[in-house]
Short mmCIF file of C-alpha atoms in Angstrom, two decimals:
data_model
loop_
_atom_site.label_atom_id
_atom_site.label_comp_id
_atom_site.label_asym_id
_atom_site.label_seq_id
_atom_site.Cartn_x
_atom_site.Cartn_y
_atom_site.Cartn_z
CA UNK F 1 99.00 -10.46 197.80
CA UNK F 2 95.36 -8.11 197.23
CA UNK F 3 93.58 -8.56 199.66
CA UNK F 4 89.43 -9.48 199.44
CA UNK F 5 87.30 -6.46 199.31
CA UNK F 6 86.19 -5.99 203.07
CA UNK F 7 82.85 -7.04 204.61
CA UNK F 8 82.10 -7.16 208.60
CA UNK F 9 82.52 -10.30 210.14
CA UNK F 10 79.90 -12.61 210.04
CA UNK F 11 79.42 -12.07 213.83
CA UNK F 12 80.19 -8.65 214.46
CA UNK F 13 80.49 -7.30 218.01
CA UNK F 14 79.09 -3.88 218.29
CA UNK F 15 80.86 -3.07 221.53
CA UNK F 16 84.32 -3.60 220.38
CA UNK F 17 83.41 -1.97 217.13
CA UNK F 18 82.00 1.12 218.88
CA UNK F 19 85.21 1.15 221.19
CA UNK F 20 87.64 1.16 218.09
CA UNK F 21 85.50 3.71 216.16
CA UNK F 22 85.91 5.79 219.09
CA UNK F 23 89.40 5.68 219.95
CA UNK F 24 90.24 6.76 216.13
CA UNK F 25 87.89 9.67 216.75
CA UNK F 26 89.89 10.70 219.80
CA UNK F 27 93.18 10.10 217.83
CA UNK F 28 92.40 12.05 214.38
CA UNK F 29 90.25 14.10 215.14
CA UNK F 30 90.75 15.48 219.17
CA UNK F 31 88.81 16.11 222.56
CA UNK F 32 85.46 14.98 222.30
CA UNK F 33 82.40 14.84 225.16
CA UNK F 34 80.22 11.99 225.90
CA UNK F 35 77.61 13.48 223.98
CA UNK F 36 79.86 13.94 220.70
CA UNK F 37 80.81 10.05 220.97
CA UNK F 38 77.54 9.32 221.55
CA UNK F 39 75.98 11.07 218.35
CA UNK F 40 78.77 10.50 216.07
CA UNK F 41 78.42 6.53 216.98
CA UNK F 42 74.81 6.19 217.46
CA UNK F 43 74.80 5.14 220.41
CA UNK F 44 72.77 6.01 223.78
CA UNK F 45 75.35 8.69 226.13
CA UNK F 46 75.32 5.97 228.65
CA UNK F 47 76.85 4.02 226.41
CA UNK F 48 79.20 6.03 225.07
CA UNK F 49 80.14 6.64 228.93
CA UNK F 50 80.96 3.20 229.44
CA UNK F 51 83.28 2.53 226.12
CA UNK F 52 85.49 5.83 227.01
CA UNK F 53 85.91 4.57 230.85
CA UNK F 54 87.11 1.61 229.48
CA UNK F 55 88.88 3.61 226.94
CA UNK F 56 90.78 5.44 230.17
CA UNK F 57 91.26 2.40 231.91
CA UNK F 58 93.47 1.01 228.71
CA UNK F 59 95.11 4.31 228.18
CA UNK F 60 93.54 4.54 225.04
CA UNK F 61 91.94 8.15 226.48
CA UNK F 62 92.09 10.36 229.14
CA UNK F 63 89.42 12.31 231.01
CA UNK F 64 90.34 15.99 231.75
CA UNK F 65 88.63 17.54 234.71
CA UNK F 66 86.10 19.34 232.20
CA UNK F 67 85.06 16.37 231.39
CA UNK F 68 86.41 16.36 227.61
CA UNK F 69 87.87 13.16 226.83
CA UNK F 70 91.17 13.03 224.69
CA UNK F 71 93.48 10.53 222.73
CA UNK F 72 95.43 8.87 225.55
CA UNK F 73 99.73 7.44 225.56
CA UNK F 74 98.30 4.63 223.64
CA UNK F 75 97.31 6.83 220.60
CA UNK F 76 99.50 9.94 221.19
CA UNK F 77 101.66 9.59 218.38
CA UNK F 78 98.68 10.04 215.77
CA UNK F 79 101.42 12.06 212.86
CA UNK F 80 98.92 14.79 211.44
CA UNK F 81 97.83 17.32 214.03
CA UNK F 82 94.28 16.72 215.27
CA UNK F 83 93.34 20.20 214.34
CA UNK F 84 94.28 19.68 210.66
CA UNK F 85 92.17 16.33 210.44
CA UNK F 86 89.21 17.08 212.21
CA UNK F 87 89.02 20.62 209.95
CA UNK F 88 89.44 18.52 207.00
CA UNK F 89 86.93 16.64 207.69
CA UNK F 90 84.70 18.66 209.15
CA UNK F 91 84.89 20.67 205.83
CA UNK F 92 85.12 17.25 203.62
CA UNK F 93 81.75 15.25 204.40
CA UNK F 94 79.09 17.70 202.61
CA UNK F 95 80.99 17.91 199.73
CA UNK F 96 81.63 13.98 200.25
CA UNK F 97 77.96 13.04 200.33
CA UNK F 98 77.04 15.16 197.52
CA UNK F 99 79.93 13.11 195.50
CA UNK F 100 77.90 10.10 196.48
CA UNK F 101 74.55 11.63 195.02
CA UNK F 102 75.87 12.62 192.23
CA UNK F 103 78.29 9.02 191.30
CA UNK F 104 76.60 6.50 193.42
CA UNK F 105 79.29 4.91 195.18
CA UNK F 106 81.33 5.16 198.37
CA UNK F 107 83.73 8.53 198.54
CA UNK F 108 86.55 8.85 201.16
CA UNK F 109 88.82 11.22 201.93
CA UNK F 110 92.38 10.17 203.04
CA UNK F 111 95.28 11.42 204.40
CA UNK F 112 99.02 10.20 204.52
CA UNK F 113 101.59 9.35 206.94
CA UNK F 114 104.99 7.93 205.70
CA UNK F 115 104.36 5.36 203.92
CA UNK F 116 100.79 4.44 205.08
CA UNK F 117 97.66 6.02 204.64
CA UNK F 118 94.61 6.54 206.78
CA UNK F 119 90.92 6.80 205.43
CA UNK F 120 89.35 9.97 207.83
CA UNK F 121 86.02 10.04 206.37
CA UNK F 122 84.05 7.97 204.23
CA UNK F 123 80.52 8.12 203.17
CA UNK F 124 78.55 4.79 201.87
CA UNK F 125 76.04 4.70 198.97
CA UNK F 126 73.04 3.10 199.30
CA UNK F 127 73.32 0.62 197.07
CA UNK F 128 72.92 -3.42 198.04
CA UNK F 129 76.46 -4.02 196.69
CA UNK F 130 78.68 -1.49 197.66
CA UNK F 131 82.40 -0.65 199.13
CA UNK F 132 81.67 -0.26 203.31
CA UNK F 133 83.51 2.29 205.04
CA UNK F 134 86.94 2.64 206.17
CA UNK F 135 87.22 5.47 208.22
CA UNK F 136 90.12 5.27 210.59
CA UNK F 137 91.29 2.48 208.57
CA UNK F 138 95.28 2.34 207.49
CA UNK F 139 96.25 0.79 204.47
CA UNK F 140 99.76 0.91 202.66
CA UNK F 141 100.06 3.75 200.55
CA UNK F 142 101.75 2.65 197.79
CA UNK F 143 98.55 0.23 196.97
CA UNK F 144 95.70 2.82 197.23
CA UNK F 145 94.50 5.61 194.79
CA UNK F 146 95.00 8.57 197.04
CA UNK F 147 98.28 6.98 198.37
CA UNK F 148 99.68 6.74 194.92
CA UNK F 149 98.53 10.76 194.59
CA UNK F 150 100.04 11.75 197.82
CA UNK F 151 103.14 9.51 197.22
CA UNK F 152 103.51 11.34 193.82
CA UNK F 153 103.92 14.80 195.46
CA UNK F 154 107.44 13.72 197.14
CA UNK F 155 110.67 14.58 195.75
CA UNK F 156 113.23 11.89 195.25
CA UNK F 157 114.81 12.06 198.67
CA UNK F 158 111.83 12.13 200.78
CA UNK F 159 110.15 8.97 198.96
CA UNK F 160 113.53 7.34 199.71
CA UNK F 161 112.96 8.16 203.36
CA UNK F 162 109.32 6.83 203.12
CA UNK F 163 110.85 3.51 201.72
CA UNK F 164 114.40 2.91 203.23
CA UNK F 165 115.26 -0.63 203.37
CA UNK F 166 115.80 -0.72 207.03
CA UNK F 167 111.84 0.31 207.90
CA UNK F 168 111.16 -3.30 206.00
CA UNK F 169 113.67 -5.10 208.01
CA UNK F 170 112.08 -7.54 209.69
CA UNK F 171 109.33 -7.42 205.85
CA UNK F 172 111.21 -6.72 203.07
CA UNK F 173 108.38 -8.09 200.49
CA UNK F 174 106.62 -5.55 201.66
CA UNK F 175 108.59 -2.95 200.10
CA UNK F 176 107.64 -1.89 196.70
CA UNK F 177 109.95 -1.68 193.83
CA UNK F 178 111.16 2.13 193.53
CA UNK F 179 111.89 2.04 190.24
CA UNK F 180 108.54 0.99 188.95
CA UNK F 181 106.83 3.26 191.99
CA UNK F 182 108.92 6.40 190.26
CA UNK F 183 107.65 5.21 186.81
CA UNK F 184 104.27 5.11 188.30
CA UNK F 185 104.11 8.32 189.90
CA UNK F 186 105.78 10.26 187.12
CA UNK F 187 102.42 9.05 185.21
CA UNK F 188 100.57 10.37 187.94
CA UNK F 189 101.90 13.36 188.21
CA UNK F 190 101.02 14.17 184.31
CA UNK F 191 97.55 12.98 184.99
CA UNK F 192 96.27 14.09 188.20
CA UNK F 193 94.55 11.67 188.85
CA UNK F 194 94.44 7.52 189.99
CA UNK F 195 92.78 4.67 189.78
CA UNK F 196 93.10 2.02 191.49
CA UNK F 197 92.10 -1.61 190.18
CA UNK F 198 91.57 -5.00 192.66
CA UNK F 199 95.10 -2.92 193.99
CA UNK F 200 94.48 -2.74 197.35
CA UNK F 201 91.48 -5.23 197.69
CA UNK F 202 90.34 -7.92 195.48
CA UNK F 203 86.89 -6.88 194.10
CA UNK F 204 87.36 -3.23 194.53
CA UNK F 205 87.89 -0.28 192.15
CA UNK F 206 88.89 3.37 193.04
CA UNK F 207 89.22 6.62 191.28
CA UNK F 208 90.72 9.34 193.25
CA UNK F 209 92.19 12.98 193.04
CA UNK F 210 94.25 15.29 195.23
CA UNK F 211 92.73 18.15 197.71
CA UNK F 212 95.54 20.90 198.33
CA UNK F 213 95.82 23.90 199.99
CA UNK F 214 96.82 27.33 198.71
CA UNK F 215 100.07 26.89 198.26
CA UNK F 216 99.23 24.09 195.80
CA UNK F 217 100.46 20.96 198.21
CA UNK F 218 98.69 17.95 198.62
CA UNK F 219 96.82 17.63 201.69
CA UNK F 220 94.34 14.46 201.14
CA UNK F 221 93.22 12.52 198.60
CA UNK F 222 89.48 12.60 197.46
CA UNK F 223 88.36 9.04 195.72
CA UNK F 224 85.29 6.82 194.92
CA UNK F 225 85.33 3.10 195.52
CA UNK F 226 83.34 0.96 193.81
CA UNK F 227 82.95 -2.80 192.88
CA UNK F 228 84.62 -3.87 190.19
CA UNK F 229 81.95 -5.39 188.32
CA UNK F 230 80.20 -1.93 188.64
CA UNK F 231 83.42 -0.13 187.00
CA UNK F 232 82.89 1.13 183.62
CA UNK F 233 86.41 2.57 181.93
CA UNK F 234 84.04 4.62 179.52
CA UNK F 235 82.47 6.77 182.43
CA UNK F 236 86.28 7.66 183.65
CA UNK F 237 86.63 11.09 182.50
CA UNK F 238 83.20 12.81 183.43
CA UNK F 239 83.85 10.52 186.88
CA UNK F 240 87.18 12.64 187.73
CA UNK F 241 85.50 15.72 186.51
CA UNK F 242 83.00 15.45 189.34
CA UNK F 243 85.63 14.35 191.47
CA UNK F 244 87.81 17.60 190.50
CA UNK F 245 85.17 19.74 191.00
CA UNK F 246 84.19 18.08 194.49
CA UNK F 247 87.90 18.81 195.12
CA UNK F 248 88.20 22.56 194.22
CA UNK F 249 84.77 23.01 196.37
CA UNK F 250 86.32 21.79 199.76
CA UNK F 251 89.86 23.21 199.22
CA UNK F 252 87.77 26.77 198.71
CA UNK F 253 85.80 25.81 201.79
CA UNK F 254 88.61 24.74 203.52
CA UNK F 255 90.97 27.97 202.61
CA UNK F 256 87.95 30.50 203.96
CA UNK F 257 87.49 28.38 206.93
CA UNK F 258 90.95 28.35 208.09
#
């Protein structure tokens, strides 16, 4: 059921790429000009021009007459206000890339919708072997380390909601089994932390803590991924101390920026 830790295809296709990176931009994170695409996709402005008019034309954007592009009816129902996401990680990715100088491995902040969860900002290490991004990327949340965090702040009745049987209808072996998730994310809650072993992808390892707000609720989860094979059960603790401290950082920049 894990799946294999994700690589690009062997034949990658830069336009579609650049048009899917760009439509979860619009969708998480809000209006955006043909400048902003441009830059945050490295790409030439008449390029980016061309990907959002064939963004419009599949009603994946529209085109406001100031010329600010936003999320179209194909991507309207994104579930976490753009504002909140793009602030998050606005606020996230210094505090993200200084994780990754410090540890030496992919970090990503995530945040959670029912029971999926969707990866808003990741930053790659440098190394030759390493975890590649997945920003914009939805996995299920039960079977990732800031998913199991999130997950753990629900009370009984909302993690029934998450998981009632008739949302796995038509997949009911997708469903996990409650009674070991509760079991789980009692354990969770005592520890504050997660990790995350060949879970969600064959070959991968993660280690991740929860970002909150003031009022002490869970906003996103904060985690490194790593190959297994680079894992090292030893280094744990001092690993989720720099992750906690990473943490505290952008919920203190994220409280003064609000």
């Amino acid at each position: 059921m894990d799946k294999e830790l994700k690589t690009p295809p062997p034949y990658p296709i830069a336009s579609v790429d650049h048009a899917l990176r760009a439509a979860t931009i619009l969708q998480m994170e809000g209006d955006a000009t043909v400048a902003q695409l441009a830059e945050r996709l490295g790409v030439a402005r008449s390029t980016a021009h061309r990907i959002l008019a064939m963004l419009v034309y599949r009603d994946f954007a529209v085109r406001g007459e100031d010329r600010v592009y936003r999320a179209g009816p194909v991507l309207e129902l994104a579930a976490h206000s753009q504002s909140l996401v793009s602030r998050l990680r606005a606020t996230a990715l210094p505090h993200l890339h200084r994780v990754v100088d410090l540890v030496g491995e992919t970090t990503n902040l995530i945040v959670r919708t029912g029971d999926t969860v969707r990866f808003i900002a990741s930053v790659e290490c440098r190394q030759a072997l390493r975890v590649g991004s997945r920003e914009g990327m939805v996995f299920p949340a039960h079977r990732t380390t800031a998913g199991l965090l999130l997950l753990a702040e629900l009370d009984e009745e909302e993690l029934e909601k998450a998981y009632a049987p008739e949302r796995y209808r038509d997949r009911p072996a997708d469903r996990p089994d409650l009674a070991r998730l509760r079991t789980e994310l009692r354990r969770l809650r005592r520890n504050g932390f997660a990790v995350n072993k060949e879970r969600s992808e064959r070959g991968l390892v993660a280690v991740g803590v929860p970002v909150r707000d003031e009022d002490g609720t869970a906003l996103a989860g904060l985690s490194v991924s790593m190959p297994s094979v680079r894992y090292d059960q030893h280094q744990l603790q001092p690993l989720v101390k720099t992750l906690e401290g990473a943490a505290h950082a952008l919920e203190q920049d994220f409280l003064h920026q609000t």
